Short mmCIF file of C-alpha atoms in Angstrom, two decimals:
data_model
loop_
_atom_site.label_atom_id
_atom_site.label_comp_id
_atom_site.label_asym_id
_atom_site.label_seq_id
_atom_site.Cartn_x
_atom_site.Cartn_y
_atom_site.Cartn_z
CA ALA A 1 -31.77 33.67 3.72
CA ALA A 2 -31.85 37.37 4.54
CA ALA A 3 -28.53 39.16 4.42
CA PHE A 4 -27.07 40.36 7.69
CA SER A 5 -23.91 42.01 8.94
CA ALA A 6 -21.76 39.68 10.99
CA ARG A 7 -20.18 42.82 12.39
CA TRP A 8 -23.27 44.02 14.29
CA ASP A 9 -25.92 41.29 14.49
CA ASN A 10 -26.31 39.17 17.63
CA ARG A 11 -26.72 35.64 16.34
CA THR A 12 -26.84 33.86 19.72
CA ALA A 13 -27.91 34.67 23.26
CA ALA A 14 -25.50 32.20 24.84
CA ARG A 15 -22.32 33.54 26.37
CA VAL A 16 -19.19 32.51 28.24
CA ASP A 17 -17.67 34.46 31.11
CA TRP A 18 -13.95 35.18 30.90
CA ASP A 19 -13.72 37.09 34.18
CA ASP A 20 -12.12 34.21 36.09
CA ILE A 21 -9.00 34.28 33.92
CA PRO A 22 -6.33 36.40 35.68
CA GLY A 23 -4.00 38.82 33.99
CA TRP A 24 -2.29 36.94 31.23
CA THR A 25 1.45 36.37 31.11
CA GLN A 26 3.54 35.76 28.03
CA ASN A 27 4.32 32.09 27.21
CA VAL A 28 1.81 30.78 29.76
CA ASP A 29 -1.09 28.53 28.69
CA TYR A 30 -4.56 29.23 30.09
CA ASN A 31 -7.77 27.20 29.86
CA SER A 32 -10.63 29.22 28.43
CA PRO A 33 -14.24 28.78 29.60
CA GLU A 34 -16.33 26.15 27.86
CA ILE A 35 -17.72 27.51 24.58
CA LYS A 36 -19.93 24.55 23.72
CA PRO A 37 -23.13 26.34 24.89
CA VAL A 38 -22.51 29.07 22.33
CA ILE A 39 -21.93 26.63 19.49
CA GLN A 40 -24.80 24.37 20.55
CA GLU A 41 -27.30 27.24 20.49
CA ILE A 42 -26.23 28.10 16.96
CA VAL A 43 -26.54 24.57 15.59
CA ASN A 44 -29.92 24.15 17.31
CA ARG A 45 -31.39 27.10 15.45
CA PRO A 46 -34.20 26.28 12.96
CA GLY A 47 -32.93 25.80 9.43
CA TRP A 48 -29.43 24.70 10.46
CA ALA A 49 -28.27 22.16 7.90
CA GLU A 50 -25.26 20.04 7.04
CA GLY A 51 -22.55 22.13 5.44
CA ALA A 52 -23.35 25.30 7.40
CA ILE A 53 -20.45 27.06 9.14
CA VAL A 54 -19.77 28.84 12.42
CA ILE A 55 -17.61 31.99 12.31
CA PHE A 56 -15.59 33.26 15.29
CA TRP A 57 -13.94 36.65 15.32
CA GLU A 58 -12.17 38.89 17.82
CA ASP A 59 -13.10 42.53 18.35
CA PHE A 60 -9.54 43.85 18.31
CA ASP A 61 -10.66 47.22 16.95
CA SER A 62 -13.34 47.79 19.64
CA ARG A 63 -16.16 47.93 17.09
CA SER A 64 -18.61 46.09 19.34
CA THR A 65 -21.74 47.95 20.50
CA LYS A 66 -21.48 46.27 23.88
CA ALA A 67 -20.88 48.42 26.95
CA ASP A 68 -17.34 48.85 28.21
CA HIS A 69 -15.76 45.98 30.14
CA CYS A 70 -18.21 43.38 28.79
CA CYS A 71 -15.48 41.55 26.90
CA ARG A 72 -11.77 40.94 27.13
CA LEU A 73 -9.62 41.50 24.07
CA ALA A 74 -6.57 39.37 23.37
CA ARG A 75 -3.65 39.91 21.05
CA SER A 76 -0.32 38.21 20.71
CA TYR A 77 2.83 40.00 19.71
CA GLU A 78 6.43 40.15 20.86
CA GLY A 79 7.48 42.52 23.58
CA SER A 80 4.40 42.25 25.78
CA THR A 81 3.93 40.32 29.03
CA THR A 82 0.23 41.11 29.33
CA TYR A 83 -1.23 39.80 26.09
CA ALA A 84 -1.47 36.20 24.95
CA PRO A 85 -3.41 34.24 22.29
CA LYS A 86 -7.11 34.05 22.98
CA LEU A 87 -7.69 30.70 21.24
CA VAL A 88 -5.32 27.85 20.40
CA ALA A 89 -6.57 24.90 18.33
CA THR A 90 -4.57 21.69 18.15
CA TYR A 91 -5.00 18.63 15.93
CA SER A 92 -3.72 15.14 16.67
CA PRO A 93 -3.53 12.90 13.57
CA PRO A 94 -4.64 9.28 13.91
CA PRO A 95 -1.87 6.83 14.83
CA VAL A 96 0.06 5.10 12.06
CA VAL A 97 -0.80 1.41 11.57
CA ALA A 98 0.84 -1.26 9.44
CA PRO A 99 0.00 -1.10 5.71
CA THR A 100 -2.37 -3.46 3.91
CA VAL A 101 -1.00 -5.48 0.98
CA THR A 102 -2.59 -7.86 -1.53
CA ALA A 103 -0.98 -10.22 -4.05
CA GLN A 104 -1.99 -11.03 -7.62
CA ALA A 105 -1.02 -13.75 -10.12
CA ALA A 106 2.53 -13.78 -11.44
CA SER A 107 3.26 -12.66 -14.99
CA SER A 108 6.04 -13.15 -17.56
CA VAL A 109 6.79 -16.61 -16.17
CA GLU A 110 9.77 -18.35 -17.79
CA ASP A 111 11.95 -21.28 -16.78
CA THR A 112 14.09 -19.36 -14.25
CA THR A 113 12.44 -15.91 -14.02
CA ALA A 114 9.03 -14.36 -13.30
CA THR A 115 7.38 -11.09 -12.31
CA THR A 116 5.39 -11.06 -9.06
CA ASN A 117 2.52 -8.59 -8.61
CA GLY A 118 1.11 -6.86 -5.53
CA ASN A 119 -0.86 -3.83 -4.38
CA ILE A 120 -0.53 -1.57 -1.33
CA THR A 121 -4.22 -0.86 -0.78
CA ASP A 122 -3.68 1.18 2.43
CA ASN A 123 -0.38 2.71 3.54
CA GLY A 124 -1.50 2.86 7.19
CA GLY A 125 -1.15 6.63 7.47
CA GLU A 126 2.34 7.17 6.07
CA ASN A 127 4.35 6.12 3.03
CA CYS A 128 6.02 2.72 3.20
CA ASP A 129 9.81 2.55 3.27
CA LYS A 130 9.99 -1.06 2.04
CA ARG A 131 7.99 -3.31 -0.27
CA GLY A 132 8.76 -6.59 -1.97
CA VAL A 133 8.11 -10.32 -2.23
CA VAL A 134 9.05 -13.45 -0.27
CA TYR A 135 9.12 -16.74 -2.20
CA ASP A 136 10.02 -20.40 -1.85
CA THR A 137 9.50 -23.84 -3.38
CA SER A 138 7.27 -24.79 -0.42
CA SER A 139 4.22 -23.19 1.17
CA HIS A 140 4.33 -21.12 4.38
CA ALA A 141 1.78 -19.49 6.69
CA ASP A 142 1.35 -15.71 6.90
CA PRO A 143 4.59 -14.52 8.56
CA GLY A 144 2.96 -11.67 10.50
CA ASP A 145 4.85 -8.56 11.60
CA VAL A 146 8.40 -9.78 10.92
CA ALA A 147 11.17 -8.87 8.50
CA PRO A 148 11.36 -10.97 5.31
CA GLY A 149 14.53 -12.67 6.52
CA ALA A 150 12.51 -14.12 9.41
CA SER A 151 9.40 -14.93 7.36
CA GLY A 152 10.19 -18.62 6.85
CA TYR A 153 10.46 -18.15 3.09
CA ALA A 154 13.86 -19.04 1.67
CA ASN A 155 14.14 -16.00 -0.60
CA TYR A 156 13.00 -12.39 -0.87
CA ALA A 157 13.44 -9.42 -3.20
CA GLU A 158 12.91 -5.88 -1.92
CA ASP A 159 12.73 -2.21 -2.91
CA THR A 160 13.47 0.62 -0.47
CA ASN A 161 12.16 4.17 -0.85
CA GLY A 162 8.97 6.10 -0.16
CA PHE A 163 5.97 4.15 -1.48
CA GLY A 164 2.33 5.21 -1.35
CA THR A 165 -0.69 3.12 -2.23
CA GLY A 166 -1.07 1.39 -5.58
CA PRO A 167 0.04 -1.68 -7.55
CA PHE A 168 3.68 -2.70 -7.78
CA THR A 169 5.77 -5.48 -9.31
CA LYS A 170 8.96 -7.27 -8.36
CA ALA A 171 11.00 -9.43 -10.72
CA ILE A 172 12.62 -12.58 -9.34
CA SER A 173 15.25 -14.80 -10.94
CA GLY A 174 17.31 -17.91 -10.30
CA LEU A 175 14.19 -20.07 -10.07
CA PRO A 176 14.35 -23.83 -10.64
CA PRO A 177 12.75 -24.84 -13.97
CA GLY A 178 9.55 -26.87 -13.93
CA THR A 179 8.89 -26.12 -10.26
CA THR A 180 5.95 -24.69 -8.31
CA ILE A 181 6.84 -21.38 -6.63
CA TYR A 182 4.96 -19.95 -3.63
CA TYR A 183 5.04 -16.23 -2.82
CA ARG A 184 3.55 -13.39 -0.76
CA MET A 185 3.90 -9.66 -1.33
CA TYR A 186 4.73 -7.38 1.61
CA ALA A 187 5.25 -3.75 2.64
CA ARG A 188 6.52 -1.94 5.74
CA ASN A 189 6.09 1.43 7.44
CA SER A 190 7.08 2.65 10.92
CA ALA A 191 4.23 0.60 12.47
CA GLY A 192 5.46 -2.71 11.05
CA TYR A 193 5.21 -5.25 8.22
CA ASP A 194 2.16 -6.64 6.46
CA TYR A 195 2.13 -9.67 4.13
CA SER A 196 -0.61 -10.50 1.66
CA ASN A 197 -3.23 -12.81 3.14
CA THR A 198 -3.21 -14.85 -0.05
CA GLU A 199 -0.19 -16.97 -1.00
CA ILE A 200 0.16 -17.08 -4.79
CA THR A 201 1.58 -20.06 -6.72
CA PHE A 202 2.88 -20.49 -10.24
CA LEU A 203 4.75 -23.16 -12.19
CA THR A 204 7.97 -22.22 -13.95
CA LYS A 205 8.50 -23.46 -17.48
CA PRO A 206 10.64 -26.58 -17.88
CA ALA A 207 14.13 -26.20 -19.27
CA ALA A 208 14.67 -27.23 -22.88
CA PRO A 209 15.55 -30.94 -23.14
CA VAL A 210 19.10 -31.89 -24.07
CA ILE A 211 19.28 -34.08 -27.19
CA ILE A 212 21.54 -37.06 -26.74
CA GLY A 213 21.54 -38.18 -30.34
CA ALA A 214 19.69 -39.13 -33.53
CA THR A 215 20.71 -42.52 -34.93
CA GLU A 216 21.12 -42.86 -38.69
CA ASN A 217 21.95 -46.58 -38.91
CA GLN A 218 18.35 -47.64 -39.42
CA PRO A 219 17.23 -48.09 -43.05
CA ASP A 220 13.65 -46.87 -42.44
CA LYS A 221 13.74 -44.43 -39.52
CA VAL A 222 15.73 -42.04 -37.35
CA VAL A 223 15.68 -42.62 -33.58
CA VAL A 224 15.88 -39.39 -31.57
CA THR A 225 16.73 -39.53 -27.85
CA TRP A 226 17.02 -36.80 -25.21
CA ASN A 227 17.31 -36.17 -21.48
CA LYS A 228 14.01 -35.35 -19.82
CA SER A 229 13.43 -31.90 -18.29
CA THR A 230 12.15 -31.46 -14.74
CA GLY A 231 8.45 -30.70 -14.70
CA ALA A 232 7.89 -31.43 -18.39
CA THR A 233 4.83 -33.51 -19.26
CA GLY A 234 5.20 -33.60 -23.03
CA TYR A 235 7.73 -33.13 -25.83
CA GLN A 236 7.69 -32.26 -29.51
CA VAL A 237 10.21 -33.26 -32.16
CA TYR A 238 10.87 -31.02 -35.17
CA ARG A 239 12.11 -32.17 -38.58
CA ASP A 240 13.56 -29.45 -40.80
CA GLY A 241 11.78 -26.87 -38.61
CA ASP A 242 8.38 -28.54 -38.85
CA PRO A 243 6.73 -29.95 -35.68
CA LEU A 244 5.83 -33.63 -35.75
CA GLY A 245 3.18 -33.46 -33.01
CA TRP A 246 3.17 -33.54 -29.25
CA LEU A 247 4.50 -36.65 -27.52
CA GLY A 248 3.85 -37.84 -24.00
CA ASP A 249 6.28 -38.09 -21.10
CA MET A 250 9.00 -39.97 -22.96
CA ALA A 251 12.65 -39.59 -23.88
CA THR A 252 12.82 -41.24 -27.31
CA PHE A 253 11.04 -40.92 -30.68
CA ASP A 254 11.16 -43.00 -33.86
CA ASP A 255 10.89 -40.75 -36.92
CA ASN A 256 9.64 -43.15 -39.58
CA GLY A 257 9.10 -40.36 -42.07
CA ALA A 258 12.70 -39.30 -42.31
CA ASP A 259 14.56 -39.90 -45.57
CA ALA A 260 16.52 -43.10 -45.60
CA PRO A 261 20.26 -42.54 -45.15
CA THR A 262 22.35 -42.74 -48.28
#
């Protein structure tokens, strides 16, 4: 495009008339005339394309070639009751909404501990002040916009601070061995709570069985007995550190390969 001086060139024929605005008084707001016709004429010009800009400036130094009294100048500074800002632009941010949270599979699952995993995919317009997990040994519906203590889940673990979007984890402990655990991740900002739509489940490992005894009064075998563990579906007996193979859901084993007692 040909170069031009924004100082002197007339880029639009549209105009707005400021004559109806009375003498301005300090600290008083005034409504300016509608300037959309000026802007609309510019954007309607041939060759206008996305990414182009509109520049507004004020002729404070009286450099305009227009005849006297064709425009009104405006300045704002302390000590004057006759000048006020010519243009005030305001911006209202969108309202804050509750965050959006998802839940992923648990990790590092042991007999009484596990790590739950979640993700704040949208903070709703401001950082969250709380995030965590609710969990129980039974399933529950999505709690909705309520605190974790009122969620229906028997337990919760929580962090408090300023949290943006992104994945997070929360370790939980004191779980019953060999039990299915149900959980949802959650987060909160000033607009409220959000819980993950998906309820995640995992099975804790069973506790190690307690050996009751190993009889040695048999000439051709050793009988090993133990107390079953909750949730266990199979057991394995070791002889001198070597596994003897997986057994079913039982509480006794005859080791016929053991050395005869002497």
